[in-house]
C-alpha positions as a printed Julia matrix, in Angstrom:
348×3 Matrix{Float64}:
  57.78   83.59   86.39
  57.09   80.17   88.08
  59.2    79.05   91.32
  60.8    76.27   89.34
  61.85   78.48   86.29
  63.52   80.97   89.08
  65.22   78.45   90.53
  66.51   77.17   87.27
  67.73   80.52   86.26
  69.83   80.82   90.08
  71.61   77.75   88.91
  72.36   78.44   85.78
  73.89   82.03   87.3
  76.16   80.02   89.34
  77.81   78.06   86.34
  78.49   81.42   84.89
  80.31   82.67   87.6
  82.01   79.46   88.15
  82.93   79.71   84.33
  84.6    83.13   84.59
  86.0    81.69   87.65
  88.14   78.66   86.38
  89.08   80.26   83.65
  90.55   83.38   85.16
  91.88   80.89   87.3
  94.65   79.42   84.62
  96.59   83.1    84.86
  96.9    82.98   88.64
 100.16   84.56   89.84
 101.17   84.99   86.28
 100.98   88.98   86.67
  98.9    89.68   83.47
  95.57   91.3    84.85
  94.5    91.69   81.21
  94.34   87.75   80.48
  92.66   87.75   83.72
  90.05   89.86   82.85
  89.64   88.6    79.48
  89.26   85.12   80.59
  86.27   85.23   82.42
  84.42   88.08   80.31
  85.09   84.86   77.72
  83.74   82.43   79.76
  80.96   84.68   81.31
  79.85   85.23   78.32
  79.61   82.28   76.61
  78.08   80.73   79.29
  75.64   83.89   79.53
  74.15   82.32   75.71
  72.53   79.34   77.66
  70.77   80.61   79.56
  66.9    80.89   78.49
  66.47   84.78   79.24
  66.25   87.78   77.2
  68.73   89.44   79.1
  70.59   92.87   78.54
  73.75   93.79   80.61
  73.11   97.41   82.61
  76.38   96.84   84.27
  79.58   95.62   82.66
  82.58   96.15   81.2
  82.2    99.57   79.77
  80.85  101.78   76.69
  80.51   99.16   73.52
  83.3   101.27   72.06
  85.74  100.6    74.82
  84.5    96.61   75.55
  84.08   94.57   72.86
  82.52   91.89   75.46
  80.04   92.53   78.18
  79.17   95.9    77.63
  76.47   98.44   78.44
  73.5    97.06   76.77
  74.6    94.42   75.16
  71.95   91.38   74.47
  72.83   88.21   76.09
  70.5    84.84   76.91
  69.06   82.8    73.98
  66.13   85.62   73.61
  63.36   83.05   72.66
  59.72   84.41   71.9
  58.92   83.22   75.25
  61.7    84.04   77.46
  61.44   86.78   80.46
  63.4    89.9    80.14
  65.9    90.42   83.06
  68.45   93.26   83.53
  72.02   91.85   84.18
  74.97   93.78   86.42
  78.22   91.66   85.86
  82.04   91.62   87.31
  83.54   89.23   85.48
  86.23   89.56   88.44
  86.77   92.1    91.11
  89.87   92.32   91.72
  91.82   91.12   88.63
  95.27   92.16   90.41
  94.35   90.11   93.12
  94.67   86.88   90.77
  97.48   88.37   88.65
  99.52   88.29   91.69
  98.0    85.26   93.43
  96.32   87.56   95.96
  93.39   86.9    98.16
  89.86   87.56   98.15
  89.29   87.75   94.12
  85.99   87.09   93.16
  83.22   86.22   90.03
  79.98   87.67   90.27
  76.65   88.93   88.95
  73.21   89.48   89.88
  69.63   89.22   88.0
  67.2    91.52   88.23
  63.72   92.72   86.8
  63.65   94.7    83.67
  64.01   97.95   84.68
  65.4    97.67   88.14
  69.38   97.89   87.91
  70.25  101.38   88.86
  72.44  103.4    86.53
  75.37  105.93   88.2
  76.52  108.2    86.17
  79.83  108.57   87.49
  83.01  105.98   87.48
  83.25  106.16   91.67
  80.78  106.69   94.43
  81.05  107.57   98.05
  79.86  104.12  100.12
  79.08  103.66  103.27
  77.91   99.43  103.86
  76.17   97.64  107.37
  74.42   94.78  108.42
  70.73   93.94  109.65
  72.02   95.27  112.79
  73.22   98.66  111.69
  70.39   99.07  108.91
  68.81  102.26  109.24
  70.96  103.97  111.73
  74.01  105.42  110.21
  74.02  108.05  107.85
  76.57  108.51  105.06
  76.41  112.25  105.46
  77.33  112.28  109.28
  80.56  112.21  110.31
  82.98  109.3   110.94
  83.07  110.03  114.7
  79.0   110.0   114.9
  78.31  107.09  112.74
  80.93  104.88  115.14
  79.31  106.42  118.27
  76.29  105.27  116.91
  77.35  102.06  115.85
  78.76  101.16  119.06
  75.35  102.13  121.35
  73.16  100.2   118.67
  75.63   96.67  119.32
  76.49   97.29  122.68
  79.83   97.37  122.44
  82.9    99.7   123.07
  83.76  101.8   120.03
  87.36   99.54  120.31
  84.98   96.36  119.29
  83.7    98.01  115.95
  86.11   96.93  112.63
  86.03   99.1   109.62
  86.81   98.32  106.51
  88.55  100.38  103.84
  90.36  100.18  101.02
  93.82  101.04  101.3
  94.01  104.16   98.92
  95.58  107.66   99.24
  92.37  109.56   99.11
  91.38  107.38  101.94
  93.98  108.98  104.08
  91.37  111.41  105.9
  88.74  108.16  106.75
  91.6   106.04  108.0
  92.94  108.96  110.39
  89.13  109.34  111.6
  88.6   106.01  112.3
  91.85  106.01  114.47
  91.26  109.08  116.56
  87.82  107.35  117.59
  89.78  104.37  118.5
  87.72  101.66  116.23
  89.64   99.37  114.68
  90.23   99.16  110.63
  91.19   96.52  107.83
  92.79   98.04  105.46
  92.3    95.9   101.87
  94.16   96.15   98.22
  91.03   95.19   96.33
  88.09   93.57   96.05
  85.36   95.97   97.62
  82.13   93.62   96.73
  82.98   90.75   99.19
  83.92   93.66  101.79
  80.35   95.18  101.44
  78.95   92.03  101.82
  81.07   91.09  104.6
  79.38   93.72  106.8
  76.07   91.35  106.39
  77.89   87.83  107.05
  77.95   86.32  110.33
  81.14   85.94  111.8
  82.76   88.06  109.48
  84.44   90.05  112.25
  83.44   93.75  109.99
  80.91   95.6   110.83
  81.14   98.98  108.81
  82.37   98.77  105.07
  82.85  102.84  103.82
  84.91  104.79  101.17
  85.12  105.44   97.72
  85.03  102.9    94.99
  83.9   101.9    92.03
  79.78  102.34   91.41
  78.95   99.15   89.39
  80.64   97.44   92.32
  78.06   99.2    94.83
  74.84   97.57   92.43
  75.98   94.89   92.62
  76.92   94.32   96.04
  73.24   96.0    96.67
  72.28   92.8    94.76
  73.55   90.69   97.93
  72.77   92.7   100.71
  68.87   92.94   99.35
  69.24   89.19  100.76
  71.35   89.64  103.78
  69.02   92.17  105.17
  71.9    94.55  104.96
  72.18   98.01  103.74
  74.23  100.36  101.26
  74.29  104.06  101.2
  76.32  105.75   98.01
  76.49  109.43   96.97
  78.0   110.09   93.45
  81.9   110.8    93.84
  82.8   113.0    90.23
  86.62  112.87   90.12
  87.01  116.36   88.84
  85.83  119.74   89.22
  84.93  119.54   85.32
  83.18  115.76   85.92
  81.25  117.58   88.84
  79.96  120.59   86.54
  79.01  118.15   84.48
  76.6   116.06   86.53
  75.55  119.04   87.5
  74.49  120.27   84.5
  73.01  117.05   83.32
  70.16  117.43   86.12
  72.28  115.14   89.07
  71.82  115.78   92.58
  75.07  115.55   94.25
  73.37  115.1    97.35
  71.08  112.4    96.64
  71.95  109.15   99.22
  71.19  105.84   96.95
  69.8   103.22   99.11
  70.17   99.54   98.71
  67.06   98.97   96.71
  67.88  102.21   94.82
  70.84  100.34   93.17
  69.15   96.92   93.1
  65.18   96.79   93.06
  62.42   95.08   92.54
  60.71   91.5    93.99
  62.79   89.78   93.56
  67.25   89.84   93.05
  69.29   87.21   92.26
  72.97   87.03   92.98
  75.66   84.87   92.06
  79.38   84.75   93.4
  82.32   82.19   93.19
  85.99   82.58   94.53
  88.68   82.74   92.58
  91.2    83.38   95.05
  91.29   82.06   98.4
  89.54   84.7   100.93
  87.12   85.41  103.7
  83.89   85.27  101.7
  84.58   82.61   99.41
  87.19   79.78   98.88
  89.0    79.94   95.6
  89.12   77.62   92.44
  91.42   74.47   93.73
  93.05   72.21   91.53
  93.22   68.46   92.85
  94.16   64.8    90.74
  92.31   65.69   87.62
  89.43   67.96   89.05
  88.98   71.46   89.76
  86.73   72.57   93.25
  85.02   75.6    93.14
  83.0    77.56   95.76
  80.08   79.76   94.98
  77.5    81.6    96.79
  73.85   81.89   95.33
  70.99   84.31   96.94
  67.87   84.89   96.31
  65.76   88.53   97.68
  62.74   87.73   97.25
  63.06   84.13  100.13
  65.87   85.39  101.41
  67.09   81.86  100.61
  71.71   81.69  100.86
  73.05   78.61   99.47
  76.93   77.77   99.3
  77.92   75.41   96.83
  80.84   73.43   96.74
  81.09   72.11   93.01
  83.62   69.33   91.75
  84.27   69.32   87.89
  86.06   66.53   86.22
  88.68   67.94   84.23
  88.35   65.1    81.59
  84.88   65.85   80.57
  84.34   69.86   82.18
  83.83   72.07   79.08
  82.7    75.9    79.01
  81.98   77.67   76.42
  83.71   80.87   75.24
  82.41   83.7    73.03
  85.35   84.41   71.27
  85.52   81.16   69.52
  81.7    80.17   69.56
  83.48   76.95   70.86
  83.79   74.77   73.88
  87.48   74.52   75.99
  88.06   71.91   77.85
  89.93   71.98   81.16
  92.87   68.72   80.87
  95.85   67.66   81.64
  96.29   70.1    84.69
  99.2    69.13   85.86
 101.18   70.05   82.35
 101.95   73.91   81.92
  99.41   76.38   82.24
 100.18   77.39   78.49
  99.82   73.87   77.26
  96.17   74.18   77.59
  95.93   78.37   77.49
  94.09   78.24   73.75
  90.68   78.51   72.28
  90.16   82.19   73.06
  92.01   82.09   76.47
């Protein structure tokens, strides 16, 4: 693939993700997570059709059976004789409570790889342990809490009081948490939304500096999708959820103890991710509604330049039009200002 076709292709990623974005965006605060979810798999995937790739999606939604849209290995892209075949890891949005209940840090994103090059886990939640360029290398996720923050501390010079953790705030997090308190580091707990945490652990400024728990494992792909760029790293070990799910692996060949690197989970020459905010948060800025326009924010990276670009995108509400699967149509964004289920059809 030529320079200028890749750099087509990033762009075209962000106006899917900023697709899924505004229109999971109409159901903010309105407590459904279901039309959440189901407007941006719309969007994403409508938007998916333009672009000129013969893509299939290695991460998304589900089994065909169980998601009618976005699922394992389903075809999207316009598939000409000519296009390049690229593997596709999507979510549509992590953390559809988040913008159900008008919570921060929601987010749209995806990533791009080479055929071939998207890692598949086999189980529903892995074990992760996330750093930055500064970290890379020296923790291990098989060490103990209490080692990997002693470690952490020597290798940024700091007092173990300095490093933040973050975790999800879950019951079977209840033994990390009390860990990371008797060593005296400090933690952010969060509801949702583990992607941008990852990530966070590779963004300066971002005040985190160790991202580790258990959550879901298409969220680790494709937050190995933005860390390939950051310079950052993710370790993940399988997490079954029962002692039958664990036999299981087991007897399907799986190591248990295998640690999945970064470019395990997302490999190849070259990655491409795409996010935009939904919600308001520390990564990203969410979808804004101003005198007949919509602002979005977005993120775009590419692994192979290690080339970050934030984009800041304005779309006229009187002419903005995306393009959703369900209807093979276009809806167009108007008349914000009138109730959000005046303009809630066509597929939304």
């Amino acid at each position: 693939m030529t320079e200028k076709m890749d750099r087509e292709i990033t762009l075209d990623l962000v106006r899917v993700t900023e697709a899924a974005a505004l229109t999971s965006s109409l159901h903010l605060g309105m407590g459904d997570k279901n039309a959440v979810d189901q407007a941006a798999v719309d969007a994403m995937r409508g938007m998916l059709d333009y672009i000129e790739i013969k893509g299939t999606v290695i991460i998304g939604e589900g089994e065909k059976d169980e998601a009618p849209m976005l699922y394992i290995g389903e075809k999207v892209g316009t598939w000409n004789e000519d296009d390049d075949e690229y593997d596709i890891a999507v979510d549509p949005i992590d953390g559809t409570r988040l913008v159900a209940f008008g919570l921060p840090n929601a987010i749209s994103v995806m990533i791009l790889a080479e055929k071939g090059k998207l890692a598949y886990l086999p189980t529903f939640y892995s074990y992760k342990l996330a750093v930055g360029p500064e970290l890379k290398g020296l923790l291990d996720i098989r060490s103990s809490i209490r080692e990997n923050l002693r470690v952490a501390a020597a290798a940024l010079k700091v007092p173990v009081s300095e490093i933040t953790v973050v975790v999800l705030n879950r019951d079977r997090h209840s033994r990390i948490i009390d860990e990371i308190r008797k060593v005296g580091a400090r933690i952010k707990l969060i509801g949702d939304g583990d992607i941008a945490a990852a990530i966070a652990t590779a963004m300066p400024d971002s005040g985190v500096d160790i991202y580790i728990g258990i959550g879901g494992s298409p969220e680790a792909v494709l937050a190995a999708g933005a860390l390939r760029t950051l310079g950052g790293e993710l370790q993940v070990q399988l997490w079954p959820q029962s002692e039958e799910e664990k036999g299981k692996l087991i007897e399907d060949g799986w190591n248990l103890e295998k640690v999945y690197y970064t470019e395990d989970l997302a490999g190849g020459e070259n990655v491409l991710f795409s996010a935009t905010g939904v919600t308001d948060g520390d990564f990203l800025k969410g979808v804004h509604f101003y005198k007949g326009k919509a602002i979005t924010e977005s993120i775009v990276m590419r692994s192979k330049t290690r080339t970050i670009r934030r984009i800041t995108t304005y779309h006229d509400l009187q002419y903005k039009t995306i393009r959703l699967k369900s209807t093979e149509g276009d809806l167009k964004l108007l008349n914000i200002n009138k109730k959000r289920e005046d303009y809630m059809g066509g597929g939304i």
